[in-house]
CSV table of C-alpha atoms in Angstrom, one decimal:
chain,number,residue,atom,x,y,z
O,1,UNK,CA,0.0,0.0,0.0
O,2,UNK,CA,2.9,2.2,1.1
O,3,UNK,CA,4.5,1.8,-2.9
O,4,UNK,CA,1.3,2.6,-4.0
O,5,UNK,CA,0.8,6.0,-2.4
O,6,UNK,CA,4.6,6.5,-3.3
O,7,UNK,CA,4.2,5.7,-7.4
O,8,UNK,CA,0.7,8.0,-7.2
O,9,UNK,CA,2.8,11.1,-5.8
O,10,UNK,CA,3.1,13.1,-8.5
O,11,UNK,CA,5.2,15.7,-6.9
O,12,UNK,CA,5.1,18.8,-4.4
O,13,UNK,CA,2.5,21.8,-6.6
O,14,UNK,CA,5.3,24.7,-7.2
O,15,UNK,CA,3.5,27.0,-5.3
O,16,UNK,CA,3.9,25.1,-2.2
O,17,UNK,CA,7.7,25.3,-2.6
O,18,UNK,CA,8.1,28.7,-3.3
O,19,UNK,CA,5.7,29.6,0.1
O,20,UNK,CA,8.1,27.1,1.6
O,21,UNK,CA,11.7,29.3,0.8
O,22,UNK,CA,9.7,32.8,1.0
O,23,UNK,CA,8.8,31.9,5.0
O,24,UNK,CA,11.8,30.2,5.9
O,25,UNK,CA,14.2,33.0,3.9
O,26,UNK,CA,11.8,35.4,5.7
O,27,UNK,CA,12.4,33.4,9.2
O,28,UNK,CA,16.3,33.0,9.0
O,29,UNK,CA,16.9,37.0,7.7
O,30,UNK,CA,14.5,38.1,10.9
O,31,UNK,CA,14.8,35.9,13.4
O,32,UNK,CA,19.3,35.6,14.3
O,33,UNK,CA,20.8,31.9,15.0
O,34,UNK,CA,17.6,30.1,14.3
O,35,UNK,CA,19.0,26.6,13.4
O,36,UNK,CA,15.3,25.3,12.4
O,37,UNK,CA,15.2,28.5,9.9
O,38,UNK,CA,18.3,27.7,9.0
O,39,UNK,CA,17.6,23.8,8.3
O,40,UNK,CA,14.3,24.9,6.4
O,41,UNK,CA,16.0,27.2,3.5
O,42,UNK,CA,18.9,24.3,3.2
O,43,UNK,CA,15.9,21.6,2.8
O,44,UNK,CA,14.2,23.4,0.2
O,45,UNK,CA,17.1,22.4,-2.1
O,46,UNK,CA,14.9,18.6,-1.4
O,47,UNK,CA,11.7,20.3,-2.0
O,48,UNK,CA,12.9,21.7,-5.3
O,49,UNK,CA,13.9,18.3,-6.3
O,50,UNK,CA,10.6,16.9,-5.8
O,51,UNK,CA,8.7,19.9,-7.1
O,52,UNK,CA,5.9,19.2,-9.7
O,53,UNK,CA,7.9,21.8,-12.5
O,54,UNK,CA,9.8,20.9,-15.5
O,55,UNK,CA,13.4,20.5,-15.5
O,56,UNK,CA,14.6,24.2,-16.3
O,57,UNK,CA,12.2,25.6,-13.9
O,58,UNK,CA,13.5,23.3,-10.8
O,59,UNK,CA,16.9,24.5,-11.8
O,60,UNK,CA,16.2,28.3,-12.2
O,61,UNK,CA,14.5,28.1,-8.2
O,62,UNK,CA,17.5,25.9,-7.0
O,63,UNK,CA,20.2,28.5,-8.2
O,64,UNK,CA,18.4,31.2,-7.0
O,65,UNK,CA,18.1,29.7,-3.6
O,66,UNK,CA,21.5,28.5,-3.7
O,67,UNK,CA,23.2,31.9,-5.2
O,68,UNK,CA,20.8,34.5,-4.2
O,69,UNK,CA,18.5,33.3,-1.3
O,70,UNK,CA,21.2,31.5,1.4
O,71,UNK,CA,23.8,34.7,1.0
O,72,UNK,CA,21.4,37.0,1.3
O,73,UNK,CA,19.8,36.0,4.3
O,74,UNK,CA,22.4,34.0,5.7
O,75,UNK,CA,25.3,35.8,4.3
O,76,UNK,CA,26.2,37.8,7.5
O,77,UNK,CA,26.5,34.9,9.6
O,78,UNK,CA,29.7,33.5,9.7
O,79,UNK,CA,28.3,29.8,11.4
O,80,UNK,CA,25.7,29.6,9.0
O,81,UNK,CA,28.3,30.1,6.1
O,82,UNK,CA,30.7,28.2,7.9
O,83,UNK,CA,28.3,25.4,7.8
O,84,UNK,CA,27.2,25.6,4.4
O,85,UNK,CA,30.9,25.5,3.3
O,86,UNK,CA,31.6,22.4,5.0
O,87,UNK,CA,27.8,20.4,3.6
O,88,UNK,CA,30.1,21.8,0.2
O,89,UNK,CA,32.9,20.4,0.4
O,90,UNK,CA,31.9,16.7,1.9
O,91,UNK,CA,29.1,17.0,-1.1
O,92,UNK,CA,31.9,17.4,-3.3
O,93,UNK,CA,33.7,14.4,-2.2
O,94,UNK,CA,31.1,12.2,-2.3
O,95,UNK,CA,30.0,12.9,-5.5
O,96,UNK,CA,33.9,12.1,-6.4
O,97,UNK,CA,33.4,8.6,-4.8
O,98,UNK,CA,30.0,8.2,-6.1
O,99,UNK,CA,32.0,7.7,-9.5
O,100,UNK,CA,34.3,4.7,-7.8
O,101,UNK,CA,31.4,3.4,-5.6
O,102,UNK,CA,28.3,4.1,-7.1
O,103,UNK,CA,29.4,3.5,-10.7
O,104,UNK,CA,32.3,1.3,-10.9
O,105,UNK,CA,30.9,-0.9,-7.7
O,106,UNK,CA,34.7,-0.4,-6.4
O,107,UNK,CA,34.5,-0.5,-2.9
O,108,UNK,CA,37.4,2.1,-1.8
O,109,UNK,CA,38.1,2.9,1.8
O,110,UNK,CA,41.0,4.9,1.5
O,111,UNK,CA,39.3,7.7,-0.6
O,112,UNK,CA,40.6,10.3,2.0
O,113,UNK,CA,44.1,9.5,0.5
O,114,UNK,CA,43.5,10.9,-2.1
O,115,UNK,CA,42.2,14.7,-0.3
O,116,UNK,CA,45.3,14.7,2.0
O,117,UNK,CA,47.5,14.5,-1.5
O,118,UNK,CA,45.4,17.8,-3.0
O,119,UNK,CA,45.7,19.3,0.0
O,120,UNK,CA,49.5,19.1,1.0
O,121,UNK,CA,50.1,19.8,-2.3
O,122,UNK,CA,49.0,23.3,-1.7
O,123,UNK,CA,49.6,23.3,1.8
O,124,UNK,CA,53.9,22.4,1.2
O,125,UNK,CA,53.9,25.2,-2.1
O,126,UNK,CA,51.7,27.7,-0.6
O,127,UNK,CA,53.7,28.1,2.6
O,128,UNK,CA,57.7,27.9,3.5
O,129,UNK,CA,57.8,24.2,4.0
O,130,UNK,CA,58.7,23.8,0.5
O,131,UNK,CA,62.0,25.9,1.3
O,132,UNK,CA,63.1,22.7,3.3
O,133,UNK,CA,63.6,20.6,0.2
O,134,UNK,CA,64.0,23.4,-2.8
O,135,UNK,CA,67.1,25.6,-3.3
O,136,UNK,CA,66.8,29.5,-4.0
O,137,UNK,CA,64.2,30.6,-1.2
O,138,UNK,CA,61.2,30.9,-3.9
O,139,UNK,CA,58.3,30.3,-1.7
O,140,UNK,CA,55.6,30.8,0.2
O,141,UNK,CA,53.5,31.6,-2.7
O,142,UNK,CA,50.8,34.2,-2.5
O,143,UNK,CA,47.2,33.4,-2.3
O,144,UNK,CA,46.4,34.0,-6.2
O,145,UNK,CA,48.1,30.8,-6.8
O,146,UNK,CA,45.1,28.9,-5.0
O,147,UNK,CA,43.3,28.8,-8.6
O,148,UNK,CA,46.3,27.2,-10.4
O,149,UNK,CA,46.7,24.8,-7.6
O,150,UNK,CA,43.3,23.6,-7.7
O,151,UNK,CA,44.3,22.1,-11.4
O,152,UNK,CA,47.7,20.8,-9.7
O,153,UNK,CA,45.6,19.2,-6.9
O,154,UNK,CA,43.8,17.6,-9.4
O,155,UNK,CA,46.7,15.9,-11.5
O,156,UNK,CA,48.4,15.1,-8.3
O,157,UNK,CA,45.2,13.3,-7.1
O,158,UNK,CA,44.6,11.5,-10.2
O,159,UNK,CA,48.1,10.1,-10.2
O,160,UNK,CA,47.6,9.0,-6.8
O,161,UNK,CA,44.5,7.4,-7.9
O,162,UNK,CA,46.1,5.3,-10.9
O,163,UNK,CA,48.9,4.4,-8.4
O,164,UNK,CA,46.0,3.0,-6.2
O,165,UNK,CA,44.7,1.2,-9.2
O,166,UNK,CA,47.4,-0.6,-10.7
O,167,UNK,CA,48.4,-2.9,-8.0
O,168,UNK,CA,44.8,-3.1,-6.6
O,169,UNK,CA,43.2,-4.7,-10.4
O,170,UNK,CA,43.1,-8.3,-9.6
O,171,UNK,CA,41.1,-7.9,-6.3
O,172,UNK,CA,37.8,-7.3,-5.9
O,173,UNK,CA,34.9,-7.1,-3.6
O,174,UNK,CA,35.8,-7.0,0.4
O,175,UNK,CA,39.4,-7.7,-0.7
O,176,UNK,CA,39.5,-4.3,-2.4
O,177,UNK,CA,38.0,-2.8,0.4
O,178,UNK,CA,41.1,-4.4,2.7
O,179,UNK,CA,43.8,-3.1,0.1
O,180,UNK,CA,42.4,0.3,0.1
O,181,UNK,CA,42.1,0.9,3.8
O,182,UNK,CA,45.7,-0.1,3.6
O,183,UNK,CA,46.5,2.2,1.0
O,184,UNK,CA,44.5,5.5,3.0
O,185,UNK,CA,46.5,4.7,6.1
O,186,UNK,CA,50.2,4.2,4.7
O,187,UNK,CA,49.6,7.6,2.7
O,188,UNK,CA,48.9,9.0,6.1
O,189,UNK,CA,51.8,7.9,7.9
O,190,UNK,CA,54.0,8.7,5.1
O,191,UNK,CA,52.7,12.6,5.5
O,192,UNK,CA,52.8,12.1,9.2
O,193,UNK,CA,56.9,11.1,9.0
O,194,UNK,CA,57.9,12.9,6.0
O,195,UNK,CA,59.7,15.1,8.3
O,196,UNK,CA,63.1,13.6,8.1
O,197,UNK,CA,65.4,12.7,6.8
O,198,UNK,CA,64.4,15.6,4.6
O,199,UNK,CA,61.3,17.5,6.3
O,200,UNK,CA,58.8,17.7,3.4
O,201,UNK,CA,55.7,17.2,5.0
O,202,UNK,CA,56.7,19.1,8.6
O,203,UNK,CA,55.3,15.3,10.0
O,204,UNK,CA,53.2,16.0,13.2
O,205,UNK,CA,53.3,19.4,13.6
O,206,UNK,CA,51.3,20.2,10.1
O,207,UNK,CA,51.9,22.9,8.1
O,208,UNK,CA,50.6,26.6,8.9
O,209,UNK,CA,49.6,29.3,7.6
O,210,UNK,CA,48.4,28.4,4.6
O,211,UNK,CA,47.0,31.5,2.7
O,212,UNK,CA,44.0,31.9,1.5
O,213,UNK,CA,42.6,32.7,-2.2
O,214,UNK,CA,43.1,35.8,-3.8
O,215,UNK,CA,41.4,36.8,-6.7
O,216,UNK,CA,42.4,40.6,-8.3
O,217,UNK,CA,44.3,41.2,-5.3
O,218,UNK,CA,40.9,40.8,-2.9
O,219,UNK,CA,41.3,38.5,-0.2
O,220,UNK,CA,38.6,35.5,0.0
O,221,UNK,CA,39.1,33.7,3.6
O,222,UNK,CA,36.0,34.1,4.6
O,223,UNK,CA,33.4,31.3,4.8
O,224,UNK,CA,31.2,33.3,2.5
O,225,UNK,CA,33.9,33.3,-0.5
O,226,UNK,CA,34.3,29.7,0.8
O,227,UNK,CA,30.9,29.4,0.0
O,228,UNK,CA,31.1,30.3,-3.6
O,229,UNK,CA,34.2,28.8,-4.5
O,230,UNK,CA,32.7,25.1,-3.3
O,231,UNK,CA,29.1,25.9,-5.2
O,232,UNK,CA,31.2,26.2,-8.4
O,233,UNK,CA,33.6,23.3,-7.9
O,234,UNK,CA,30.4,21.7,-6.8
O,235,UNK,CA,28.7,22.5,-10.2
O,236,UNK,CA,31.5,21.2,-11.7
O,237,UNK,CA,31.9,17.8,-10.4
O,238,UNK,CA,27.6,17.2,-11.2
O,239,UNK,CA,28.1,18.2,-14.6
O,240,UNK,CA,31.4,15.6,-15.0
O,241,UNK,CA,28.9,13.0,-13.0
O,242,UNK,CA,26.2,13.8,-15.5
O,243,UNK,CA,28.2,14.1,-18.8
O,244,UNK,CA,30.0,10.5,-17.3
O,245,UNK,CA,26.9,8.5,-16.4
O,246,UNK,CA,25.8,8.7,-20.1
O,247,UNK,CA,29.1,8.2,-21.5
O,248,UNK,CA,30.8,5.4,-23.4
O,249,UNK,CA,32.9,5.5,-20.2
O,250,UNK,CA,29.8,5.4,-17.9
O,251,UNK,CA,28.2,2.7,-19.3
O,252,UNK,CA,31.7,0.6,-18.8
O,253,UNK,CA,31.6,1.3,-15.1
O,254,UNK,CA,28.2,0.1,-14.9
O,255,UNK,CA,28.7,-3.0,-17.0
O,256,UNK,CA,31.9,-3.8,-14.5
O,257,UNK,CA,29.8,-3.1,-12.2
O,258,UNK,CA,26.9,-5.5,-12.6
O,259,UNK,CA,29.2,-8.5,-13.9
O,260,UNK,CA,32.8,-7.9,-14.6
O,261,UNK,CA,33.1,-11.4,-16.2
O,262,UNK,CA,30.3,-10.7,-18.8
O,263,UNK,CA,31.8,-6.6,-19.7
O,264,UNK,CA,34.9,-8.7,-20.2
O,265,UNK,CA,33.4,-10.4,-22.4
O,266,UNK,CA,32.2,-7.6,-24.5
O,267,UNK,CA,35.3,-6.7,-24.7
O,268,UNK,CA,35.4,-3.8,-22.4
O,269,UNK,CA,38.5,-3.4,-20.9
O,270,UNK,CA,39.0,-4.0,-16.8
O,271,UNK,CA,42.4,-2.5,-16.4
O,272,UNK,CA,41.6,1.2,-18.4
O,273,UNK,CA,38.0,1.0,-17.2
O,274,UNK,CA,39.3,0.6,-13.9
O,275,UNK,CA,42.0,3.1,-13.8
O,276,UNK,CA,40.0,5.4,-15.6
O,277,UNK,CA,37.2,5.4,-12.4
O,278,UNK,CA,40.4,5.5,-9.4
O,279,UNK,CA,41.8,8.3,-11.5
O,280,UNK,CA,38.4,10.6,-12.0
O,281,UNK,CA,37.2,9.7,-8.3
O,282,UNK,CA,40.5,10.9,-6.8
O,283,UNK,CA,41.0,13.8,-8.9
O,284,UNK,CA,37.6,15.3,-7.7
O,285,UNK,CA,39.2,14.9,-4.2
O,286,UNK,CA,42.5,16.2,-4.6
O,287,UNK,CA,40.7,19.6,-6.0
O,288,UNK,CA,38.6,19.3,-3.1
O,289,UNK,CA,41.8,19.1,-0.4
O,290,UNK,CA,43.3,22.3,-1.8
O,291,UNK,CA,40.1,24.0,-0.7
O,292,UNK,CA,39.9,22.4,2.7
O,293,UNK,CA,43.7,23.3,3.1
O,294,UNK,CA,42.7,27.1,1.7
O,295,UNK,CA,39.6,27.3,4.1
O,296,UNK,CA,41.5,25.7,7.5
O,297,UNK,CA,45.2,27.8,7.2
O,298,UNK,CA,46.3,24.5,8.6
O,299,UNK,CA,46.4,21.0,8.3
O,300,UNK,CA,48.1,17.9,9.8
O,301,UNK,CA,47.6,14.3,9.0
O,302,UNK,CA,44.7,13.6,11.8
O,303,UNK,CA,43.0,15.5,9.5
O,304,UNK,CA,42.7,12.3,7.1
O,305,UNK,CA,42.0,9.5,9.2
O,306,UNK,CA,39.9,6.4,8.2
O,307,UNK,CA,36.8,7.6,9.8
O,308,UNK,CA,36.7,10.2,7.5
O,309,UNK,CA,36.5,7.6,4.4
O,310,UNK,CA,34.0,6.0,6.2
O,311,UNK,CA,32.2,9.0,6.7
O,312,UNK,CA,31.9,10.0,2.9
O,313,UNK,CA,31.4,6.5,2.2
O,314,UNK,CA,28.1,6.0,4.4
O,315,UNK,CA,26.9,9.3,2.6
O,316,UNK,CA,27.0,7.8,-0.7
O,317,UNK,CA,25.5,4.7,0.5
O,318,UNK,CA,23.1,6.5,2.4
O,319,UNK,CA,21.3,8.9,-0.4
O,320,UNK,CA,21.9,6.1,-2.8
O,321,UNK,CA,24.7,4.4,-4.7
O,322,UNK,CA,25.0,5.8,-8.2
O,323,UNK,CA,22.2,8.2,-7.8
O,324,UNK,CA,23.7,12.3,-8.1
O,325,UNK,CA,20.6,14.1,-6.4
O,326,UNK,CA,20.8,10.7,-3.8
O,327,UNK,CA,24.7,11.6,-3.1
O,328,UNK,CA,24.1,15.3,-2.8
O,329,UNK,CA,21.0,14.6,-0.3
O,330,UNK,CA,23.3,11.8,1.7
O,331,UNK,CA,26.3,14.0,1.8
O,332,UNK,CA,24.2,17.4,3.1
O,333,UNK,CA,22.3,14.7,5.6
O,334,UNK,CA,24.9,13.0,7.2
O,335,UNK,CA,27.4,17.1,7.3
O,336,UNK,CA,24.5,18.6,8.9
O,337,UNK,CA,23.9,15.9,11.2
O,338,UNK,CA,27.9,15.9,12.8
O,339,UNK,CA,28.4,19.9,12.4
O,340,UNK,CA,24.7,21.4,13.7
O,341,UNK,CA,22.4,18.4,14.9
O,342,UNK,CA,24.1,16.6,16.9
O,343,UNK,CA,25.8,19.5,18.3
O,344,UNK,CA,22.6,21.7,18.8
O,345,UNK,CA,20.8,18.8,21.0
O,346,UNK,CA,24.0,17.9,22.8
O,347,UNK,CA,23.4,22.2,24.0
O,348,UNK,CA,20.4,21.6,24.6
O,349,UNK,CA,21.0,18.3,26.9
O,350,UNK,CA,23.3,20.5,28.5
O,351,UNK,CA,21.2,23.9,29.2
O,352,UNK,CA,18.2,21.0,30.9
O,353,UNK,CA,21.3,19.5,33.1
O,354,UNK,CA,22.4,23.2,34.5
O,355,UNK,CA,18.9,24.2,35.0
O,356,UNK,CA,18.4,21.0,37.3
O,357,UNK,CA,15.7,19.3,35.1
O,358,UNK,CA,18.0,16.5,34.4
O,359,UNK,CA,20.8,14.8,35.5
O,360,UNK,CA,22.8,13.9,32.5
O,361,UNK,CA,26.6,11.9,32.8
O,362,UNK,CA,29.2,13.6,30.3
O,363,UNK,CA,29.3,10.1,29.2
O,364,UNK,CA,25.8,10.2,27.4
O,365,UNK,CA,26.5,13.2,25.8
O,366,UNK,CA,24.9,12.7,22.2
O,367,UNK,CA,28.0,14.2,20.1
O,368,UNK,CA,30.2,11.7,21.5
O,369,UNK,CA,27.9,9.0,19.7
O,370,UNK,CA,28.0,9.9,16.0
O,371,UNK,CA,29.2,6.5,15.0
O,372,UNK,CA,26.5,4.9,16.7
O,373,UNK,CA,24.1,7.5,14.9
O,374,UNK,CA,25.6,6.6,11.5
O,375,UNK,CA,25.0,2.9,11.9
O,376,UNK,CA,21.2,3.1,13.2
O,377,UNK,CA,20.9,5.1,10.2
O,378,UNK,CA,22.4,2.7,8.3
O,379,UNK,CA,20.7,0.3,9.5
O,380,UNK,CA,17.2,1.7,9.1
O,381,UNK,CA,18.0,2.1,5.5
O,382,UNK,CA,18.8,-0.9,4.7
O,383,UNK,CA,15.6,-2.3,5.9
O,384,UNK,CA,13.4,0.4,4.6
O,385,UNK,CA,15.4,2.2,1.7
O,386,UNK,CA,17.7,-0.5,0.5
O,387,UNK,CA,18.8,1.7,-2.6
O,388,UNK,CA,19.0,4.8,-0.5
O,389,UNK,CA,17.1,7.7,-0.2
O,390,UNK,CA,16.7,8.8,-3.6
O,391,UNK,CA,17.6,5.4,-5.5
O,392,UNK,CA,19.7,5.6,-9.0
O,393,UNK,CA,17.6,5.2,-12.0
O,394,UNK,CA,17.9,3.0,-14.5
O,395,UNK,CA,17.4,4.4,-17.8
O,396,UNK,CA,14.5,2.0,-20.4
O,397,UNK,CA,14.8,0.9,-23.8
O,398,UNK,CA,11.9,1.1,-25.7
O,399,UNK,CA,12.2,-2.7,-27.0
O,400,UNK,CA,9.5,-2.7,-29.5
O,401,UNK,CA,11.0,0.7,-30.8
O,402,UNK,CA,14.5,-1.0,-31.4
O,403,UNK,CA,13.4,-4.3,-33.0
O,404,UNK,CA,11.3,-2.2,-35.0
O,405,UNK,CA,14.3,-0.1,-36.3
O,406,UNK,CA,16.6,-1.3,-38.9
O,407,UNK,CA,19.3,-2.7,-36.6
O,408,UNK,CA,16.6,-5.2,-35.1
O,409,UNK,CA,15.9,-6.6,-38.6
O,410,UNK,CA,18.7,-8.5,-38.7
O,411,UNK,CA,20.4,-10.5,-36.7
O,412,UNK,CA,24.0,-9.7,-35.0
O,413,UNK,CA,26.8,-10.5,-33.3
O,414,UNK,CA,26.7,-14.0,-32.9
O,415,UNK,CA,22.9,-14.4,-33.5
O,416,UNK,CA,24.1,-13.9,-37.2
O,417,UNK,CA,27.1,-16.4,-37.3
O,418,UNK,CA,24.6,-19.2,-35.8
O,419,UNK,CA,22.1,-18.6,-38.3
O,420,UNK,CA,25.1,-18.6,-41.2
O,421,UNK,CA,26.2,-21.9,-39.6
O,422,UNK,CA,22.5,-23.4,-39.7
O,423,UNK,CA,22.1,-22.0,-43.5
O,424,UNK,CA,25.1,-23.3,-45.0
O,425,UNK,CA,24.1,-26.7,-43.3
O,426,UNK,CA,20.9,-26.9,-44.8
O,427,UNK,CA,22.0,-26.0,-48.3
């Protein structure tokens, strides 16, 4: 009955959307530090999604809540953009795994390898560190080389990514996911003791400051440039997702996917179609690591820990594997949930134990349980959502319309050599 009700939804009417944004925009620019207000005008990015409107008019309102709406209203908060910027960024890298995960079915648990390698890329070039290993005193750079970098961040990512690859092709399944974990947590402890013999990496201590982005000599290190700079990278990385899922390309990491033994066996190749998904997954990342070095002026390697793999890999799971608007919903769900949520109630446990209404051990306090969040979550998903929240579609052939066409008049492949054989027996 449930599936029923679901298939009959024909989507939210427009105008309830719009009265949806106009009253919680109205809320958040009124009413200072309201999270709900806050939480309503970031959800209406869902709303849109499931809006009863055509294509180009769900993307028109989406912009203009994204680019107009949030930094008007929002715009002079600096938690509110500091939040936003950080749903970005983890959006970002999970769309960059969705391509490994969610296409390819590769199950990687050392994606964070590859956003430690973007980001100490900048991090060493941007600041004097790179003095300790180069002659002729040529750095720290200035901040205007933050938009170069993001393509250098990208290379070195990718190159990370095929290095991952090539000795990783002939496992699969949970032995990939072993050989990966081992792979995120040797590139950590080579950044954490790349301090000597030659100090490259400064080891423990991290490297600081790192600048931030300058564009036309104006200087963007605030969260709201932040903001900006991660919608565009953002935009970016859904067009690649798009303009792959219906490529030649795509439809090889789907094939490998389902059955690696039957792509094989259309001749698609495992070892470039493979390499081809570590590369464009951990590029995505390393571009995302020069921002997150950018945006912190520091980092260290505790910074890129396994549970941070595991973190972006329960949000692709959670909004759906190989579903973009599922990834994106995930990735925003599961942010929100360890930077504002989780945080809010824990102050609001706290405010109830000072005022004497309850008695509350620091032991139970609900932000030291975000693991055990994430896998009741998971849990309820797999039994009710086993796809994820918004499940990947599969796109249908119209199979009357293709064996009506002229390539479904005659036979092919080895339909044709079979009835060639069973002619030239018969004459």
């Amino acid at each position: 009955m449930a599936n029923m009700k679901w298939k009959s939804f024909n989507g939210i009417p427009l105008v309830v959307t719009l009265i949806w944004i106009a009253v919680f925009a109205a809320s958040l620019h009124f009413m200072d530090k309201s999270v709900i207000a806050f939480l309503g005008i970031l959800s209406s990015i869902v709303l849109v999604y499931y809006t009863n409107a055509s294509k180009a008019i769900k993307m028109v309102i989406g912009a203009a809540v994204l680019l107009i709406v949030i930094p008007l209203v929002a715009g002079d908060n600096r938690y509110y953009m500091e939040v936003a910027s950080q749903v970005g960024i983890y959006v970002a890298m999970a769309l960059g795994l969705n391509i490994v995960v969610g296409f390819a079915g590769l199950l990687d648990l050392g994606y964070v390898a590859f956003f430690a390698a973007g980001a100490y890329a900048y991090a060493i070039f941007s600041t004097s560190q790179a003095n300790e290993f180069i002659a002729g005193n040529l750095f720290p750079l200035n901040g205007e080389w933050f938009w170069p970098f993001l393509i250098v961040g990208l290379i070195v990512a990718a190159v990370f990514g095929v290095l991952l690859g090539l000795p990783v092709l002939r496992v699969k399944g949970d032995y990939l996911a072993i050989v990966t974990l081992g792979f995120g947590e040797i590139i950590r402890i080579i950044f954490n003791n790349l301090d000597k013999p030659i100090n490259i990496t400064n080891g423990p201590q991290g490297i600081t400051p790192i600048p931030s982005p300058e564009l036309f000599g104006l200087k963007m290190g605030t969260p709201f440039y932040f903001y900006f700079i991660v919608l565009f990278v953002i935009a970016f990385i859904v067009l690649a997702n798009i303009r792959f899922e219906h490529s030649r390309l795509g439809r090889a990491w789907i094939a490998v996917r389902e059955d690696e033994l039957a792509a094989q066996s259309m001749g698609i190749s495992l070892l470039n179609t493979k390499l081809a998904a570590f590369a464009t997954g951990a590029s995505f990342a390393g571009v995302v690591g020069v921002i997150f070095a950018a945006k912190q002026t520091f980092i260290d390697p505790t910074s890129f820990t396994l549970m941070e793999s595991i973190g972006i890999l329960v949000m692709v799971i959670l909004g759906g594997s190989g579903s973009i608007p599922g990834v994106v919903l995930g990735a925003a769900f599961v942010t929100i949930l360890q930077v504002q949520l989780l945080k809010e109630f824990s102050n609001f446990l706290h405010s109830l134990q000072q005022s004497g209404i309850i008695n509350l051990p620091n032991q139970l306090d609900p932000s030291k349980f975000q693991r055990l969040v994430f896998g009741i979550m998971l849990i309820l998903v797999a039994l009710y959502r086993p796809n994820g929240l918004i499940p990947a579609k599969r796109k249908k052939n119209d199979l009357d319309a293709i064996k009506a066409s002229k390539f479904g008049q005659a036979k092919l492949g080895i339909l044709s050599k079979i009835s060639q054989i069973s002619s030239g027996k018969q004459s």
